[in-house]
């Protein structure tokens, strides 16, 4: 059976997930506060991707093809029960290696990935022997409420290698803390951006280019309309706050910081301009 036949057959069994390469996030700008993506990123190989599901945009990703990993994913939080639905097939983005493709994301073929695909983005084989790491989502399944929104998070263009201990004992609990905080005190839309800083470390693969391991994983939220009657101990964390975690196998942690402090960290660790800003106008509260 040919590669194209395999993909055609799979399309009858799996729900179709779509993406589109958008040079300016035009079709998914609404996932950013004031419809403005973070400014100041200047590394070569960055590709804006509007992640679509059943033709509907679900979130936005700035993908670094040089490192074969997302720089960040931006999504909207509207309330969630925190449940994971990890029965969906992992997907890849055809347009990142073949411009003539449609916007449809597709399940990885059983026969393995095309060489051109491996050169353009992460593939399942990158994680095969990575016993100390897991596929960690930047836009996490547990922050989405509908099955469609959850399904759309299961693409390797939304995933980075996270150390198992860091993910299970620090990052996932932090994500649940944020979920509960925004569920209770954010009265309308919360805009969330989750990203990484990088190091020179890679996940080694025989006879293949390894996948870059993030040094830090970070997240920032902007909730313009919040409950002013929240406990005083939380008031300074609105309308915007952030956190970063040290993505190490040992001695890992997560630390909550102001959004400005997170921006300073990203400026130090990543190729961004000094005017790098997560939220336009630094997220202005309406409450």
mmCIF file of C-alpha atoms in Angstrom:
data_model
loop_
_atom_site.group_PDB
_atom_site.id
_atom_site.type_symbol
_atom_site.label_atom_id
_atom_site.label_comp_id
_atom_site.label_asym_id
_atom_site.label_seq_id
_atom_site.Cartn_x
_atom_site.Cartn_y
_atom_site.Cartn_z
ATOM 1 C CA UNK A 1 0.000 0.000 0.000
ATOM 2 C CA UNK A 2 1.357 3.418 -0.932
ATOM 3 C CA UNK A 3 1.997 6.200 1.576
ATOM 4 C CA UNK A 4 -0.857 8.257 0.107
ATOM 5 C CA UNK A 5 -3.209 5.266 0.331
ATOM 6 C CA UNK A 6 -2.348 4.770 3.993
ATOM 7 C CA UNK A 7 -3.184 8.397 4.762
ATOM 8 C CA UNK A 8 -6.429 8.139 2.820
ATOM 9 C CA UNK A 9 -7.414 5.023 4.746
ATOM 10 C CA UNK A 10 -6.566 6.593 8.091
ATOM 11 C CA UNK A 11 -8.719 9.602 7.296
ATOM 12 C CA UNK A 12 -11.810 7.393 7.451
ATOM 13 C CA UNK A 13 -10.997 6.213 10.979
ATOM 14 C CA UNK A 14 -9.614 9.303 12.693
ATOM 15 C CA UNK A 15 -11.292 12.635 13.239
ATOM 16 C CA UNK A 16 -9.646 15.137 10.931
ATOM 17 C CA UNK A 17 -7.462 17.780 12.539
ATOM 18 C CA UNK A 18 -6.234 20.750 10.535
ATOM 19 C CA UNK A 19 -3.534 23.397 10.649
ATOM 20 C CA UNK A 20 -2.555 26.215 8.364
ATOM 21 C CA UNK A 21 0.667 28.145 7.993
ATOM 22 C CA UNK A 22 -0.218 31.808 8.421
ATOM 23 C CA UNK A 23 2.606 34.355 8.072
ATOM 24 C CA UNK A 24 0.923 36.823 10.425
ATOM 25 C CA UNK A 25 -1.553 34.753 12.506
ATOM 26 C CA UNK A 26 -4.324 36.536 10.562
ATOM 27 C CA UNK A 27 -6.846 33.731 10.869
ATOM 28 C CA UNK A 28 -6.144 33.027 14.546
ATOM 29 C CA UNK A 29 -5.262 36.452 15.958
ATOM 30 C CA UNK A 30 -8.207 36.231 18.368
ATOM 31 C CA UNK A 31 -6.209 33.819 20.545
ATOM 32 C CA UNK A 32 -3.986 36.735 21.542
ATOM 33 C CA UNK A 33 -4.902 39.585 23.884
ATOM 34 C CA UNK A 34 -6.091 42.510 21.732
ATOM 35 C CA UNK A 35 -5.379 40.250 18.743
ATOM 36 C CA UNK A 36 -1.666 41.026 19.040
ATOM 37 C CA UNK A 37 0.902 38.210 19.071
ATOM 38 C CA UNK A 38 3.994 38.645 21.285
ATOM 39 C CA UNK A 39 6.367 41.031 19.571
ATOM 40 C CA UNK A 40 10.128 40.822 19.352
ATOM 41 C CA UNK A 41 10.804 37.176 18.386
ATOM 42 C CA UNK A 42 13.487 37.201 15.683
ATOM 43 C CA UNK A 43 15.061 33.743 15.382
ATOM 44 C CA UNK A 44 15.359 32.247 11.912
ATOM 45 C CA UNK A 45 13.056 29.371 11.044
ATOM 46 C CA UNK A 46 10.033 30.554 13.047
ATOM 47 C CA UNK A 47 6.724 29.618 11.399
ATOM 48 C CA UNK A 48 3.340 30.890 12.634
ATOM 49 C CA UNK A 49 0.817 28.026 12.594
ATOM 50 C CA UNK A 50 -2.929 28.384 13.102
ATOM 51 C CA UNK A 51 -4.021 25.053 14.572
ATOM 52 C CA UNK A 52 -7.421 24.143 13.120
ATOM 53 C CA UNK A 53 -9.848 21.350 13.999
ATOM 54 C CA UNK A 54 -12.718 20.523 11.639
ATOM 55 C CA UNK A 55 -11.956 23.777 9.889
ATOM 56 C CA UNK A 56 -12.180 25.805 13.119
ATOM 57 C CA UNK A 57 -9.136 27.541 14.625
ATOM 58 C CA UNK A 58 -8.356 26.146 18.083
ATOM 59 C CA UNK A 59 -5.100 27.904 19.051
ATOM 60 C CA UNK A 60 -1.937 29.425 17.596
ATOM 61 C CA UNK A 61 1.642 28.131 17.628
ATOM 62 C CA UNK A 62 4.922 29.809 16.721
ATOM 63 C CA UNK A 63 6.980 26.854 15.522
ATOM 64 C CA UNK A 64 10.786 26.808 15.380
ATOM 65 C CA UNK A 65 11.732 24.567 12.459
ATOM 66 C CA UNK A 66 15.447 24.942 13.191
ATOM 67 C CA UNK A 67 15.040 23.289 16.602
ATOM 68 C CA UNK A 68 11.969 21.266 15.534
ATOM 69 C CA UNK A 69 9.885 22.459 18.449
ATOM 70 C CA UNK A 70 7.330 25.165 19.288
ATOM 71 C CA UNK A 71 8.594 28.453 20.716
ATOM 72 C CA UNK A 72 5.127 29.019 22.178
ATOM 73 C CA UNK A 73 1.455 28.138 21.844
ATOM 74 C CA UNK A 74 -1.270 30.693 22.561
ATOM 75 C CA UNK A 75 -4.784 29.671 23.556
ATOM 76 C CA UNK A 76 -7.944 30.878 25.238
ATOM 77 C CA UNK A 77 -9.039 29.520 28.617
ATOM 78 C CA UNK A 78 -12.794 29.586 29.218
ATOM 79 C CA UNK A 79 -13.090 27.084 32.044
ATOM 80 C CA UNK A 80 -12.171 23.425 32.342
ATOM 81 C CA UNK A 81 -12.793 20.394 34.543
ATOM 82 C CA UNK A 82 -9.115 19.422 34.285
ATOM 83 C CA UNK A 83 -9.726 16.015 32.739
ATOM 84 C CA UNK A 84 -7.314 14.590 30.157
ATOM 85 C CA UNK A 85 -8.473 12.665 27.098
ATOM 86 C CA UNK A 86 -5.283 11.011 25.907
ATOM 87 C CA UNK A 87 -6.891 8.568 23.476
ATOM 88 C CA UNK A 88 -6.313 10.756 20.422
ATOM 89 C CA UNK A 89 -3.685 9.851 17.785
ATOM 90 C CA UNK A 90 -0.580 12.018 17.615
ATOM 91 C CA UNK A 91 -0.481 14.238 14.533
ATOM 92 C CA UNK A 92 2.059 16.025 12.358
ATOM 93 C CA UNK A 93 1.852 19.147 10.171
ATOM 94 C CA UNK A 94 2.309 18.393 6.432
ATOM 95 C CA UNK A 95 2.648 22.062 5.448
ATOM 96 C CA UNK A 96 5.855 22.437 7.437
ATOM 97 C CA UNK A 97 7.670 20.245 4.910
ATOM 98 C CA UNK A 98 5.540 20.504 1.739
ATOM 99 C CA UNK A 99 4.039 23.891 0.874
ATOM 100 C CA UNK A 100 1.606 22.354 -1.617
ATOM 101 C CA UNK A 101 -0.268 20.469 1.110
ATOM 102 C CA UNK A 102 -3.660 21.535 2.403
ATOM 103 C CA UNK A 103 -4.074 22.628 6.014
ATOM 104 C CA UNK A 104 -5.022 19.168 7.237
ATOM 105 C CA UNK A 105 -2.949 17.733 10.057
ATOM 106 C CA UNK A 106 -2.632 13.969 9.771
ATOM 107 C CA UNK A 107 -1.861 10.967 11.987
ATOM 108 C CA UNK A 108 1.671 9.671 11.690
ATOM 109 C CA UNK A 109 1.800 6.832 9.132
ATOM 110 C CA UNK A 110 2.401 3.321 10.534
ATOM 111 C CA UNK A 111 5.365 2.837 8.200
ATOM 112 C CA UNK A 112 7.270 5.722 9.774
ATOM 113 C CA UNK A 113 7.943 9.337 8.893
ATOM 114 C CA UNK A 114 9.239 10.649 5.579
ATOM 115 C CA UNK A 115 12.803 12.003 5.779
ATOM 116 C CA UNK A 116 11.641 15.468 4.726
ATOM 117 C CA UNK A 117 9.083 15.392 7.512
ATOM 118 C CA UNK A 118 11.768 14.524 10.090
ATOM 119 C CA UNK A 119 13.881 17.460 8.942
ATOM 120 C CA UNK A 120 11.017 19.931 9.335
ATOM 121 C CA UNK A 121 9.456 18.964 12.671
ATOM 122 C CA UNK A 122 9.491 16.510 15.560
ATOM 123 C CA UNK A 123 8.355 12.939 14.927
ATOM 124 C CA UNK A 124 7.344 10.055 17.179
ATOM 125 C CA UNK A 125 10.746 8.386 16.781
ATOM 126 C CA UNK A 126 12.357 11.340 18.590
ATOM 127 C CA UNK A 127 10.738 10.118 21.822
ATOM 128 C CA UNK A 128 11.204 6.357 21.370
ATOM 129 C CA UNK A 129 14.335 6.002 23.519
ATOM 130 C CA UNK A 130 13.829 9.110 25.657
ATOM 131 C CA UNK A 131 13.101 7.167 28.840
ATOM 132 C CA UNK A 132 13.529 10.182 31.145
ATOM 133 C CA UNK A 133 11.264 12.460 29.070
ATOM 134 C CA UNK A 134 7.638 12.678 28.025
ATOM 135 C CA UNK A 135 5.737 14.601 25.368
ATOM 136 C CA UNK A 136 4.648 17.728 27.225
ATOM 137 C CA UNK A 137 1.926 19.915 25.699
ATOM 138 C CA UNK A 138 2.298 23.693 25.737
ATOM 139 C CA UNK A 139 -1.435 24.103 25.177
ATOM 140 C CA UNK A 140 -2.445 21.385 27.651
ATOM 141 C CA UNK A 141 -5.376 19.055 27.139
ATOM 142 C CA UNK A 142 -6.548 19.721 30.712
ATOM 143 C CA UNK A 143 -6.970 23.460 30.046
ATOM 144 C CA UNK A 144 -9.536 22.815 27.303
ATOM 145 C CA UNK A 145 -13.198 22.001 27.858
ATOM 146 C CA UNK A 146 -14.613 20.468 24.680
ATOM 147 C CA UNK A 147 -13.563 17.163 23.071
ATOM 148 C CA UNK A 148 -12.699 19.050 19.889
ATOM 149 C CA UNK A 149 -10.431 21.516 21.678
ATOM 150 C CA UNK A 150 -8.761 18.683 23.583
ATOM 151 C CA UNK A 151 -8.189 16.641 20.407
ATOM 152 C CA UNK A 152 -6.464 19.581 18.742
ATOM 153 C CA UNK A 153 -3.741 19.642 21.419
ATOM 154 C CA UNK A 154 -2.440 16.206 20.363
ATOM 155 C CA UNK A 155 -0.025 17.360 17.691
ATOM 156 C CA UNK A 156 3.758 17.297 18.005
ATOM 157 C CA UNK A 157 3.807 20.919 16.836
ATOM 158 C CA UNK A 158 2.378 21.687 20.313
ATOM 159 C CA UNK A 159 4.800 19.433 22.223
ATOM 160 C CA UNK A 160 8.284 19.640 23.749
ATOM 161 C CA UNK A 161 10.347 17.058 25.671
ATOM 162 C CA UNK A 162 9.638 17.462 29.384
ATOM 163 C CA UNK A 163 11.477 15.526 32.072
ATOM 164 C CA UNK A 164 9.049 13.025 33.598
ATOM 165 C CA UNK A 165 9.649 14.092 37.196
ATOM 166 C CA UNK A 166 9.336 17.769 36.276
ATOM 167 C CA UNK A 167 6.120 17.231 34.316
ATOM 168 C CA UNK A 168 4.393 14.922 36.779
ATOM 169 C CA UNK A 169 5.454 16.486 40.080
ATOM 170 C CA UNK A 170 5.782 20.177 39.234
ATOM 171 C CA UNK A 171 4.384 21.346 35.892
ATOM 172 C CA UNK A 172 1.103 19.383 35.849
ATOM 173 C CA UNK A 173 0.247 20.436 39.441
ATOM 174 C CA UNK A 174 0.997 24.056 38.501
ATOM 175 C CA UNK A 175 -1.288 23.780 35.451
ATOM 176 C CA UNK A 176 -4.068 22.550 37.725
ATOM 177 C CA UNK A 177 -3.483 25.456 40.118
ATOM 178 C CA UNK A 178 -3.879 27.895 37.225
ATOM 179 C CA UNK A 179 -6.948 26.034 35.971
ATOM 180 C CA UNK A 180 -8.656 26.389 39.346
ATOM 181 C CA UNK A 181 -7.573 30.017 39.750
ATOM 182 C CA UNK A 182 -8.938 31.062 36.369
ATOM 183 C CA UNK A 183 -12.092 28.961 36.783
ATOM 184 C CA UNK A 184 -12.945 30.779 40.005
ATOM 185 C CA UNK A 185 -11.696 34.340 39.545
ATOM 186 C CA UNK A 186 -11.552 35.053 35.802
ATOM 187 C CA UNK A 187 -15.029 36.236 34.821
ATOM 188 C CA UNK A 188 -14.632 35.998 31.050
ATOM 189 C CA UNK A 189 -11.863 35.193 28.579
ATOM 190 C CA UNK A 190 -8.344 34.447 29.757
ATOM 191 C CA UNK A 191 -5.540 34.608 27.197
ATOM 192 C CA UNK A 192 -2.716 32.150 27.854
ATOM 193 C CA UNK A 193 0.710 31.835 26.243
ATOM 194 C CA UNK A 194 2.963 28.890 27.093
ATOM 195 C CA UNK A 195 6.476 28.500 25.730
ATOM 196 C CA UNK A 196 10.063 27.480 26.295
ATOM 197 C CA UNK A 197 13.669 28.566 26.483
ATOM 198 C CA UNK A 198 16.283 26.274 24.982
ATOM 199 C CA UNK A 199 19.711 24.825 25.723
ATOM 200 C CA UNK A 200 22.267 22.939 23.679
ATOM 201 C CA UNK A 201 21.054 19.570 24.992
ATOM 202 C CA UNK A 202 19.312 17.125 22.677
ATOM 203 C CA UNK A 203 17.533 13.793 22.839
ATOM 204 C CA UNK A 204 19.953 11.508 21.012
ATOM 205 C CA UNK A 205 18.774 9.322 18.143
ATOM 206 C CA UNK A 206 20.953 6.894 16.161
ATOM 207 C CA UNK A 207 21.764 8.257 12.696
ATOM 208 C CA UNK A 208 19.401 11.197 13.092
ATOM 209 C CA UNK A 209 19.371 14.765 14.318
ATOM 210 C CA UNK A 210 18.338 14.881 17.968
ATOM 211 C CA UNK A 211 15.452 16.885 19.360
ATOM 212 C CA UNK A 212 16.260 19.969 21.418
ATOM 213 C CA UNK A 213 15.370 19.798 25.118
ATOM 214 C CA UNK A 214 13.954 23.016 26.650
ATOM 215 C CA UNK A 215 15.816 24.526 29.580
ATOM 216 C CA UNK A 216 12.680 26.226 30.896
ATOM 217 C CA UNK A 217 8.973 25.785 30.286
ATOM 218 C CA UNK A 218 6.916 28.901 30.970
ATOM 219 C CA UNK A 219 3.337 30.163 30.987
ATOM 220 C CA UNK A 220 1.672 33.560 31.311
ATOM 221 C CA UNK A 221 -2.003 34.488 31.450
ATOM 222 C CA UNK A 222 -3.970 37.677 30.902
ATOM 223 C CA UNK A 223 -7.460 37.945 32.412
ATOM 224 C CA UNK A 224 -8.735 41.516 31.888
ATOM 225 C CA UNK A 225 -12.103 40.905 33.598
ATOM 226 C CA UNK A 226 -11.585 39.322 37.013
ATOM 227 C CA UNK A 227 -13.390 39.125 40.348
ATOM 228 C CA UNK A 228 -12.202 42.074 42.492
ATOM 229 C CA UNK A 229 -13.499 40.314 45.609
ATOM 230 C CA UNK A 230 -10.901 37.557 45.483
ATOM 231 C CA UNK A 231 -8.660 36.959 48.526
ATOM 232 C CA UNK A 232 -6.018 39.626 49.018
ATOM 233 C CA UNK A 233 -3.308 36.968 48.750
ATOM 234 C CA UNK A 234 -4.247 36.448 45.082
ATOM 235 C CA UNK A 235 -5.097 40.002 44.049
ATOM 236 C CA UNK A 236 -1.570 40.822 42.837
ATOM 237 C CA UNK A 237 -1.759 37.863 40.412
ATOM 238 C CA UNK A 238 -4.418 39.632 38.313
ATOM 239 C CA UNK A 239 -4.961 40.683 35.613
ATOM 240 C CA UNK A 240 -1.720 38.982 34.564
ATOM 241 C CA UNK A 241 0.819 36.657 36.115
ATOM 242 C CA UNK A 242 3.267 33.992 34.998
ATOM 243 C CA UNK A 243 5.572 31.135 35.946
ATOM 244 C CA UNK A 244 8.586 29.282 34.660
ATOM 245 C CA UNK A 245 9.904 25.827 35.462
ATOM 246 C CA UNK A 246 13.368 24.295 35.257
ATOM 247 C CA UNK A 247 12.960 21.301 32.964
ATOM 248 C CA UNK A 248 15.598 19.028 34.475
ATOM 249 C CA UNK A 249 15.515 15.333 35.322
ATOM 250 C CA UNK A 250 16.681 16.216 38.869
ATOM 251 C CA UNK A 251 16.512 19.415 40.938
ATOM 252 C CA UNK A 252 13.563 20.741 38.929
ATOM 253 C CA UNK A 253 11.048 23.321 40.125
ATOM 254 C CA UNK A 254 8.308 25.775 39.122
ATOM 255 C CA UNK A 255 8.348 29.380 40.294
ATOM 256 C CA UNK A 256 5.538 31.925 39.900
ATOM 257 C CA UNK A 257 6.710 35.378 38.832
ATOM 258 C CA UNK A 258 5.292 38.547 37.327
ATOM 259 C CA UNK A 259 4.781 38.627 33.574
ATOM 260 C CA UNK A 260 7.481 41.311 33.321
ATOM 261 C CA UNK A 261 9.947 39.054 35.149
ATOM 262 C CA UNK A 262 9.149 36.235 32.744
ATOM 263 C CA UNK A 263 9.738 38.547 29.789
ATOM 264 C CA UNK A 264 13.141 39.418 31.257
ATOM 265 C CA UNK A 265 14.005 35.711 31.499
ATOM 266 C CA UNK A 266 13.004 35.087 27.880
ATOM 267 C CA UNK A 267 15.072 38.079 26.752
ATOM 268 C CA UNK A 268 18.092 36.609 28.531
ATOM 269 C CA UNK A 269 17.681 33.059 27.240
ATOM 270 C CA UNK A 270 16.186 33.423 23.747
ATOM 271 C CA UNK A 271 16.895 35.366 20.519
ATOM 272 C CA UNK A 272 14.269 38.066 21.018
ATOM 273 C CA UNK A 273 14.443 41.852 20.874
ATOM 274 C CA UNK A 274 14.587 43.953 24.010
ATOM 275 C CA UNK A 275 11.030 45.081 23.257
ATOM 276 C CA UNK A 276 9.743 41.497 23.587
ATOM 277 C CA UNK A 277 6.288 41.651 25.174
ATOM 278 C CA UNK A 278 3.853 38.836 25.905
ATOM 279 C CA UNK A 279 0.638 40.875 26.056
ATOM 280 C CA UNK A 280 -0.068 44.117 24.249
ATOM 281 C CA UNK A 281 0.021 46.988 26.740
ATOM 282 C CA UNK A 282 1.014 44.490 29.463
ATOM 283 C CA UNK A 283 -2.617 43.307 29.885
ATOM 284 C CA UNK A 284 -4.885 45.996 31.293
ATOM 285 C CA UNK A 285 -7.508 44.976 33.846
ATOM 286 C CA UNK A 286 -11.152 45.949 33.380
ATOM 287 C CA UNK A 287 -12.234 45.224 36.961
#
